[in-house]
XYZ file of C-alpha atoms in Angstrom:
595
model
C 52.721 103.010 148.846
C 50.605 101.415 151.565
C 50.341 98.231 149.466
C 54.116 98.156 149.079
C 54.683 98.493 152.830
C 52.176 95.754 153.553
C 53.879 93.387 151.145
C 57.246 94.125 152.744
C 55.733 93.304 156.113
C 54.459 90.010 154.731
C 57.946 89.215 153.436
C 59.345 89.779 156.916
C 56.755 87.413 158.345
C 57.758 84.802 155.796
C 61.427 85.195 156.707
C 60.658 84.719 160.404
C 58.351 81.782 159.721
C 60.732 79.998 157.369
C 63.652 80.268 159.787
C 61.418 78.869 162.532
C 60.254 75.995 160.317
C 63.715 75.006 159.164
C 65.658 75.401 162.382
C 63.438 73.639 164.930
C 65.209 70.742 166.608
C 62.408 69.549 168.898
C 61.411 65.928 168.483
C 58.061 66.165 170.248
C 55.251 66.218 167.721
C 51.634 65.283 167.254
C 51.527 62.008 165.311
C 49.260 61.884 162.249
C 45.833 60.493 162.993
C 44.631 57.217 161.500
C 43.443 57.852 157.924
C 40.446 55.611 158.663
C 37.659 57.133 160.732
C 34.454 55.345 161.769
C 31.351 56.472 163.606
C 31.057 53.440 165.874
C 32.521 49.962 166.379
C 34.692 50.206 163.254
C 31.643 50.632 161.002
C 30.352 53.430 158.774
C 33.867 54.566 157.893
C 35.786 56.955 155.690
C 39.368 56.693 154.477
C 41.643 59.426 153.161
C 45.339 60.041 152.495
C 48.066 61.792 154.490
C 47.058 65.272 153.305
C 43.401 64.622 154.068
C 41.982 64.858 150.562
C 42.071 62.901 147.296
C 42.770 64.574 143.923
C 39.062 64.703 143.038
C 38.144 65.923 146.569
C 35.546 63.172 147.008
C 34.966 61.512 150.379
C 35.737 57.803 150.248
C 33.274 55.790 152.292
C 33.383 52.176 153.461
C 31.086 50.014 155.507
C 33.680 48.640 157.917
C 37.362 48.373 158.825
C 39.168 45.309 160.170
C 42.544 45.252 161.943
C 44.115 41.794 161.597
C 47.031 41.017 163.897
C 48.141 37.737 162.288
C 48.161 36.159 158.861
C 45.497 33.715 160.006
C 43.191 36.571 160.948
C 43.893 38.196 157.579
C 42.947 34.975 155.775
C 39.688 34.770 157.717
C 38.801 38.393 156.916
C 39.473 38.003 153.192
C 37.582 34.697 153.089
C 34.470 36.116 154.745
C 34.421 39.158 152.464
C 34.971 36.990 149.372
C 32.147 34.660 150.363
C 29.890 37.703 150.663
C 31.158 39.173 147.384
C 32.269 42.307 149.226
C 34.682 44.881 147.845
C 37.954 45.231 149.790
C 40.980 47.530 150.008
C 44.118 47.385 152.125
C 44.957 50.557 154.039
C 48.148 51.564 155.825
C 49.075 53.457 158.969
C 49.891 56.803 157.319
C 48.243 56.414 153.876
C 50.855 58.364 151.935
C 49.537 57.515 148.468
C 47.843 60.589 147.030
C 45.582 58.813 144.452
C 42.557 56.767 145.488
C 44.353 53.422 145.779
C 42.849 52.728 149.230
C 39.271 53.524 148.266
C 36.830 50.644 147.631
C 33.748 51.132 145.467
C 30.393 51.979 146.973
C 29.630 52.601 150.631
C 29.689 49.027 151.961
C 33.289 48.137 151.111
C 35.682 46.603 153.624
C 38.912 48.290 154.645
C 41.663 45.948 155.826
C 44.153 47.977 157.822
C 47.697 46.670 158.193
C 48.302 48.808 161.313
C 48.635 45.745 163.530
C 50.543 43.625 161.018
C 53.606 45.485 162.212
C 56.063 42.849 163.390
C 59.591 42.120 162.223
C 59.440 38.317 162.043
C 63.123 37.471 161.624
C 66.484 38.850 160.607
C 68.876 36.267 159.189
C 72.360 37.752 159.378
C 73.939 34.726 157.681
C 71.549 34.813 154.723
C 71.440 38.609 154.712
C 67.648 38.816 154.755
C 64.849 40.343 156.787
C 61.237 39.109 156.877
C 58.522 41.496 157.991
C 54.755 41.828 158.041
C 53.254 44.212 155.511
C 52.470 46.975 158.014
C 56.088 47.356 159.118
C 57.453 50.802 158.287
C 60.590 51.577 156.358
C 62.030 53.040 159.526
C 61.569 49.725 161.351
C 63.231 47.814 158.521
C 66.244 50.132 158.445
C 66.616 50.038 162.238
C 66.184 46.281 162.680
C 68.546 45.507 159.819
C 71.186 47.835 161.288
C 70.906 46.039 164.620
C 72.121 42.907 162.852
C 74.886 44.746 161.007
C 72.912 44.847 157.743
C 71.586 47.525 155.408
C 68.858 47.982 152.805
C 70.925 50.240 150.567
C 68.363 52.036 148.392
C 65.220 53.470 149.942
C 62.846 56.428 149.733
C 63.920 59.419 151.808
C 60.718 59.417 153.884
C 60.577 56.554 156.370
C 56.886 56.824 157.287
C 55.719 54.330 154.663
C 54.972 50.647 155.139
C 56.522 47.863 153.102
C 53.068 46.902 151.809
C 52.233 50.433 150.688
C 55.725 50.933 149.311
C 55.397 47.852 147.118
C 51.918 48.764 145.924
C 53.273 51.970 144.388
C 56.873 51.157 143.413
C 58.474 53.662 145.812
C 62.213 54.149 145.343
C 65.387 55.957 146.294
C 68.011 57.113 143.804
C 70.685 55.168 141.918
C 71.639 53.909 138.475
C 73.827 51.226 140.014
C 73.126 47.511 140.494
C 69.462 46.530 140.471
C 68.447 50.161 140.811
C 66.742 52.268 143.452
C 63.317 50.579 143.709
C 62.895 48.676 146.979
C 60.805 45.977 145.280
C 63.877 44.871 143.312
C 65.362 43.568 146.582
C 62.306 41.492 147.495
C 63.037 37.764 147.418
C 59.767 36.429 148.812
C 56.150 37.581 149.217
C 53.206 36.009 150.988
C 49.954 37.453 149.652
C 46.350 36.667 150.594
C 43.878 36.759 147.702
C 40.251 35.743 147.087
C 39.554 32.125 146.139
C 36.674 29.780 145.418
C 34.678 27.711 147.885
C 36.989 24.740 147.321
C 39.862 26.772 148.841
C 37.835 28.270 151.666
C 37.342 31.584 149.788
C 40.903 32.785 150.451
C 44.311 31.610 149.314
C 47.813 32.339 150.582
C 50.292 32.448 147.741
C 54.017 32.163 148.388
C 55.984 33.918 145.658
C 59.774 33.531 145.578
C 62.681 34.497 143.364
C 63.644 30.862 143.068
C 60.386 29.953 141.289
C 60.983 28.724 137.750
C 58.060 30.905 136.677
C 58.670 34.350 138.148
C 55.729 36.096 136.483
C 53.719 36.061 139.722
C 56.483 37.766 141.696
C 56.989 40.291 138.901
C 53.307 41.164 139.065
C 53.276 41.446 142.865
C 56.393 43.631 143.102
C 54.263 46.644 142.067
C 50.632 45.675 142.509
C 48.549 48.857 143.061
C 46.872 46.779 145.761
C 44.642 44.902 143.282
C 46.064 41.384 143.764
C 45.084 41.004 147.427
C 46.679 41.917 150.753
C 50.396 41.343 151.207
C 50.962 39.463 154.460
C 54.754 39.145 154.612
C 57.789 40.319 152.651
C 61.396 39.111 152.682
C 64.107 41.525 151.563
C 67.715 40.891 150.576
C 70.133 43.043 152.564
C 73.827 43.914 152.446
C 76.486 44.186 155.152
C 76.371 47.596 156.811
C 78.529 50.273 155.200
C 79.332 53.952 155.560
C 78.455 56.787 153.196
C 80.004 60.180 152.560
C 77.652 63.015 151.526
C 78.516 66.422 150.095
C 76.082 68.902 148.533
C 77.481 70.987 145.661
C 75.611 73.996 144.259
C 76.163 74.928 140.606
C 74.413 76.942 137.932
C 72.082 74.883 135.749
C 73.392 75.777 132.293
C 74.857 72.274 131.757
C 72.302 70.417 133.855
C 70.975 68.284 130.999
C 74.439 66.962 130.159
C 75.585 66.594 133.747
C 72.540 64.621 134.882
C 73.612 61.695 132.744
C 77.227 61.506 133.885
C 76.547 62.431 137.521
C 74.246 59.465 138.119
C 76.820 57.058 136.744
C 79.673 58.513 138.791
C 78.022 58.500 142.238
C 76.109 55.562 143.685
C 73.456 57.444 145.679
C 73.390 60.609 143.593
C 70.418 62.907 143.289
C 69.925 66.504 142.161
C 67.604 69.231 143.417
C 66.801 71.857 140.807
C 65.768 75.471 141.377
C 64.881 76.537 137.812
C 63.895 80.148 138.532
C 67.178 80.655 140.399
C 68.977 78.845 137.569
C 70.898 76.614 139.928
C 71.025 72.971 140.937
C 72.256 71.213 144.066
C 74.123 67.956 143.425
C 74.178 65.312 146.151
C 77.561 63.595 145.954
C 76.837 60.440 147.941
C 79.083 57.379 147.862
C 80.268 54.434 149.947
C 83.459 54.846 151.923
C 85.501 52.369 154.002
C 84.033 51.442 157.377
C 87.049 52.878 159.171
C 86.402 56.352 157.740
C 85.829 58.686 160.685
C 82.431 60.288 161.185
C 79.122 59.717 162.937
C 76.875 61.434 160.444
C 73.107 61.757 160.731
C 70.562 62.977 158.188
C 67.284 64.316 159.538
C 65.908 66.257 156.583
C 64.696 69.599 157.911
C 61.242 69.716 156.237
C 60.461 66.275 157.718
C 60.962 67.495 161.290
C 58.108 68.567 163.603
C 57.038 72.148 163.020
C 55.078 74.644 165.085
C 51.486 74.681 163.849
C 51.279 78.454 164.358
C 54.299 78.939 162.121
C 52.844 76.716 159.420
C 49.623 78.735 159.515
C 51.585 81.967 158.944
C 53.467 80.450 156.002
C 50.265 79.127 154.404
C 48.372 82.399 154.940
C 51.225 84.325 153.365
C 51.270 82.127 150.284
C 47.494 82.430 149.981
C 47.878 86.215 150.043
C 50.632 86.033 147.439
C 48.357 83.994 145.203
C 45.455 86.383 145.746
C 47.518 89.499 144.974
C 49.683 87.996 142.227
C 52.835 88.575 144.265
C 55.269 86.372 142.336
C 58.192 88.450 143.589
C 57.228 87.593 147.163
C 57.310 83.911 146.331
C 60.724 84.291 144.740
C 62.048 86.068 147.819
C 60.700 83.314 150.076
C 62.180 80.654 147.817
C 65.645 82.196 147.934
C 65.452 82.419 151.715
C 64.397 78.782 152.036
C 67.112 77.471 149.737
C 69.761 79.588 151.465
C 68.644 78.392 154.912
C 68.626 74.748 153.841
C 72.082 75.091 152.310
C 73.464 76.885 155.355
C 72.247 74.154 157.690
C 73.431 71.246 155.553
C 69.866 70.225 154.671
C 69.641 68.456 158.026
C 72.990 66.671 157.893
C 75.083 66.691 161.074
C 78.251 65.057 162.333
C 78.369 64.345 166.071
C 75.349 66.628 166.416
C 76.694 69.605 164.445
C 77.001 70.792 160.865
C 80.369 72.382 160.313
C 80.844 71.575 156.652
C 81.237 68.709 154.185
C 81.729 65.858 153.767
C 79.397 64.240 156.295
C 80.290 60.584 156.860
C 78.091 58.085 158.662
C 76.560 54.631 158.624
C 73.996 54.132 155.877
C 71.063 53.577 158.256
C 71.637 57.061 159.706
C 72.003 58.779 156.339
C 69.355 57.375 154.023
C 65.898 58.276 155.300
C 64.137 60.400 157.912
C 60.790 61.621 159.199
C 61.021 62.704 162.826
C 57.710 64.574 162.689
C 56.150 61.135 163.155
C 57.863 60.745 166.528
C 55.470 61.356 169.199
C 54.094 62.077 172.237
C 50.978 63.910 171.311
C 51.426 67.591 172.123
C 47.903 68.666 171.177
C 48.934 69.809 167.689
C 51.299 72.469 168.989
C 53.677 70.852 166.499
C 52.953 68.482 163.637
C 54.085 67.255 160.255
C 53.796 70.208 157.889
C 51.050 68.588 155.791
C 48.824 67.402 158.668
C 45.255 68.150 157.562
C 44.127 68.963 161.116
C 46.059 72.236 161.046
C 46.402 75.074 158.575
C 49.579 73.841 156.993
C 50.823 72.718 153.610
C 48.152 71.940 151.015
C 49.566 70.975 147.662
C 49.495 69.175 144.373
C 52.240 66.668 143.647
C 53.308 65.741 140.144
C 55.919 63.008 139.746
C 57.083 61.280 136.577
C 60.237 59.634 135.245
C 61.714 60.877 131.973
C 63.968 58.444 130.068
C 67.658 59.244 130.428
C 68.034 59.121 126.639
C 65.872 62.289 126.248
C 66.663 64.010 129.541
C 68.682 66.798 127.920
C 65.726 67.764 125.740
C 63.301 67.816 128.659
C 65.623 69.990 130.752
C 66.041 72.362 127.806
C 62.264 72.681 127.415
C 61.813 73.596 131.077
C 64.651 76.119 130.837
C 62.975 77.640 127.767
C 59.792 78.174 129.745
C 61.768 79.817 132.545
C 63.342 82.186 130.010
C 59.825 83.222 128.994
C 58.589 83.562 132.590
C 61.535 83.931 134.999
C 59.388 83.952 138.165
C 57.068 81.138 137.134
C 58.643 78.359 139.176
C 59.431 80.189 142.409
C 56.352 78.492 143.845
C 58.039 75.130 143.345
C 61.188 76.403 145.006
C 59.248 77.336 148.144
C 58.724 73.572 148.351
C 62.467 73.000 147.869
C 62.484 72.852 144.106
C 62.331 69.812 141.843
C 63.838 66.669 143.322
C 65.445 64.479 140.661
C 66.216 60.865 141.517
C 67.635 58.101 139.355
C 65.715 54.926 138.504
C 66.468 51.888 136.333
C 64.539 49.299 134.369
C 62.577 47.026 136.687
C 61.594 43.379 136.629
C 58.147 44.423 137.887
C 55.467 44.464 135.213
C 54.327 47.898 136.411
C 57.826 49.106 137.298
C 60.081 51.489 135.392
C 60.877 50.389 131.870
C 64.333 51.942 131.351
C 66.959 54.173 132.934
C 65.339 57.467 133.783
C 65.291 60.507 136.039
C 62.267 60.815 138.306
C 61.016 64.394 138.720
C 59.162 65.137 141.949
C 57.307 68.472 141.820
C 55.273 69.867 144.731
C 53.292 73.078 144.370
C 50.511 75.212 145.806
C 46.913 73.999 145.773
C 44.016 76.279 146.578
C 41.363 75.269 149.071
C 38.909 76.501 146.426
C 38.936 74.010 143.516
C 37.770 76.710 141.088
C 40.529 79.200 141.890
C 43.483 79.252 139.444
C 47.119 79.454 140.569
C 49.871 81.883 139.731
C 51.562 80.665 136.528
C 49.105 77.810 136.280
C 49.929 77.385 132.605
C 53.674 76.904 133.049
C 53.374 74.041 135.529
C 50.632 72.397 133.445
C 52.822 72.615 130.355
C 55.795 71.059 132.168
C 53.497 68.266 133.360
C 52.278 67.572 129.822
C 55.748 67.872 128.277
C 57.096 65.278 130.707
C 54.187 62.871 130.478
C 53.268 63.105 126.805
C 56.036 64.686 124.733
C 58.719 62.536 126.372
C 56.570 59.591 127.459
C 57.221 59.955 131.178
C 55.950 57.243 133.513
C 53.896 58.391 136.513
C 54.744 57.604 140.105
C 51.841 55.328 141.092
C 51.595 56.825 144.576
C 51.553 60.484 143.530
C 50.031 62.615 140.753
C 46.744 64.113 139.776
C 44.395 62.320 137.373
C 46.186 63.819 134.365
C 49.311 61.889 135.293
C 47.609 58.567 134.602
C 45.981 59.368 131.247
C 47.173 56.687 128.829
C 49.845 55.614 131.319
C 49.129 51.887 131.173
C 49.927 51.862 127.440
C 53.531 52.820 128.270
C 54.159 49.523 130.080
C 55.075 46.718 127.713
C 54.141 44.025 130.262
C 50.815 45.472 131.363
C 48.914 42.633 129.681
C 50.859 40.120 131.792
C 49.910 42.037 134.922
C 46.219 42.066 133.960
C 46.390 38.306 133.360
C 47.796 37.678 136.860
C 45.233 40.046 138.352
C 42.436 38.056 136.730
C 43.907 34.825 138.092
C 44.238 36.172 141.644
C 40.952 38.063 141.845
C 38.627 37.125 139.008
C 35.689 38.996 140.560
C 37.671 42.191 141.019
C 36.966 42.394 144.749
C 40.257 44.254 145.373
C 39.728 46.479 142.343
C 37.791 49.712 142.165
C 36.489 51.982 139.464
C 39.647 54.073 139.930
C 42.118 51.208 139.518
C 40.144 49.827 136.557
C 40.447 53.235 134.896
C 44.177 53.493 135.602
C 44.806 49.951 134.331
C 42.797 50.598 131.166
C 40.190 47.964 132.018
C 37.555 50.682 132.101
C 38.119 53.022 129.187
C 36.244 56.081 130.432
C 36.225 58.178 133.578
C 39.890 58.837 134.336
C 39.392 62.380 133.063
C 36.617 64.016 135.060
C 35.319 66.632 132.634
C 33.441 69.449 134.336
C 33.705 73.153 135.078
C 37.216 74.006 136.261
C 38.460 70.410 135.937
C 41.865 71.410 134.491
C 42.652 73.599 137.509
C 42.836 70.471 139.687
C 44.432 68.202 137.093
C 41.232 66.197 136.714
C 41.308 66.799 132.966
C 43.347 68.468 130.251
C 41.353 71.471 129.146
C 39.691 71.423 125.746
C 37.422 74.435 126.277
C 37.511 77.578 128.368
C 34.992 76.314 130.933
C 37.537 73.712 132.031
C 39.647 76.607 133.312
C 38.339 79.756 135.014
C 37.106 82.162 132.312
C 35.328 84.415 134.817
C 38.711 84.912 136.515
C 40.495 85.499 133.225
C 41.943 82.007 132.714
C 41.264 80.399 129.338
C 42.262 77.157 127.604
C 45.131 77.756 125.193
C 48.064 75.870 123.605
C 51.362 75.639 125.449
C 54.103 78.188 124.958
C 56.716 75.799 123.544
C 54.776 72.501 123.322
C 51.928 73.333 121.003
C 50.101 70.064 121.670
C 49.732 70.997 125.339
C 46.470 72.558 126.485
C 46.791 74.754 129.530
C 44.807 77.250 131.576
C 46.359 80.695 131.165
C 45.625 84.350 131.827
C 48.018 85.455 129.084
C 46.653 88.057 126.736
C 48.943 87.201 123.825
C 47.039 84.197 122.483
C 43.637 83.948 120.917
C 41.154 81.116 121.086
C 41.672 80.581 117.360
C 45.065 78.993 118.114
C 43.380 75.992 119.752
């Protein structure tokens, strides 16, 4: 009885904490710190990502960091490093790529930060273009374009990413219309600085344009993983400013597989958020409307707003306790509260400062992307972005892959079958606002999407202890493997655990063309690393890090019990509905003989 009362108390704390997290309107926040830290004079450095840790939990070291402010300075830096045969990696202001894309090999590598390459160079209203340096953020692009009456129509929903980082990973919004939702499809010109021989001064600036008769270079650079050099400048094609009308509709998910296909074709900026354990989905009906349509809508997504650090600590501590005690019901209660609060507050949508119902109509620049937790005066970490590693806040895994539209019904059905077997299994995802599903189309980029697909973005609990299994570990692992391997899903290059990249390069029909351009631009592999060579299939071994507990962190797919947590009752077994999957489970209904 005492245990029951304590759990009820914890639920009440969660309710209070969640309401505080989702309803804060303050815009003062502590900005994220620079992901590059050095002991003295920009030497003896480390680099990390926005959550403060890479998937394999290793510390990435580098000998030095440079902060060029002009293209000429960038050329000089690359030339000097090339002459000295020094490994290099570009880094960005917020480092939002989860994998080790910014990590050079060894301890003497050079980090080239684009923090100070942050200028909007020109906006040409007549041509409908904007030219920016590679460290310019998405927020700057949207704002500067709007000032000239222009819009970049399809973008990620988080504006704290730079154009250089965005292009390295193929970041996107959501649409099946036109050229699709990937920002790199609207790039018309790139200036990139790469290594060269002595005859070219050890560095070369390449100008890549859409008008080139041979567009293979631009198609390689559109999604580059950072291995072709450092992007200096990017020119984007824009459209005249327009208004959008947004309405969120909540439905049960029984026909989700069928409706996903038609919904994306009917609505230009459509997306869907799925809550599988609640058996419901939220459809974003988002379309252009005439400019004279009334409304001054604004979309500041609630989870991207600044949050009290003390509140985040309570939420994290509660989830840790739920994991420790196996309190799946507590997670489901918290998930229902979060989804109800988000729905009741319009997910952060307002019209003239208030949310009184749908539709919300506003100019595209005010409706497409947000991230106000980056706004700042520094308040000493009283508030922060929820995932800031300096506080006890969110700590998570992120799995993201695109499943071809032609098999989407089957994938949805498989996930629903798993939920029927374990109704509470995915409440942990719903605490993180469920599964975001965005539409993508075939890309001209060699490492871009290969066909029309739905991108699944899944965020879930990660333990601070790498050897501690999660509640319903097996269900999430099976979904990951069903998406990636049964249905051939393509990974998001800027997200995912190591498992997401196993065999991935073989799914891209133009990968050999990309490798050829890479060899031409950087024959010595100075901008490559062991990690990128593994991902690109140049190095055949090492992507799976096989060791005790490796499957718990997505570093491997288990093939024996030691890859899970046998001392804690988690063993390697086949999947529940996808027999080829190998997952870590504490189920008692399967024997090792089934492997």
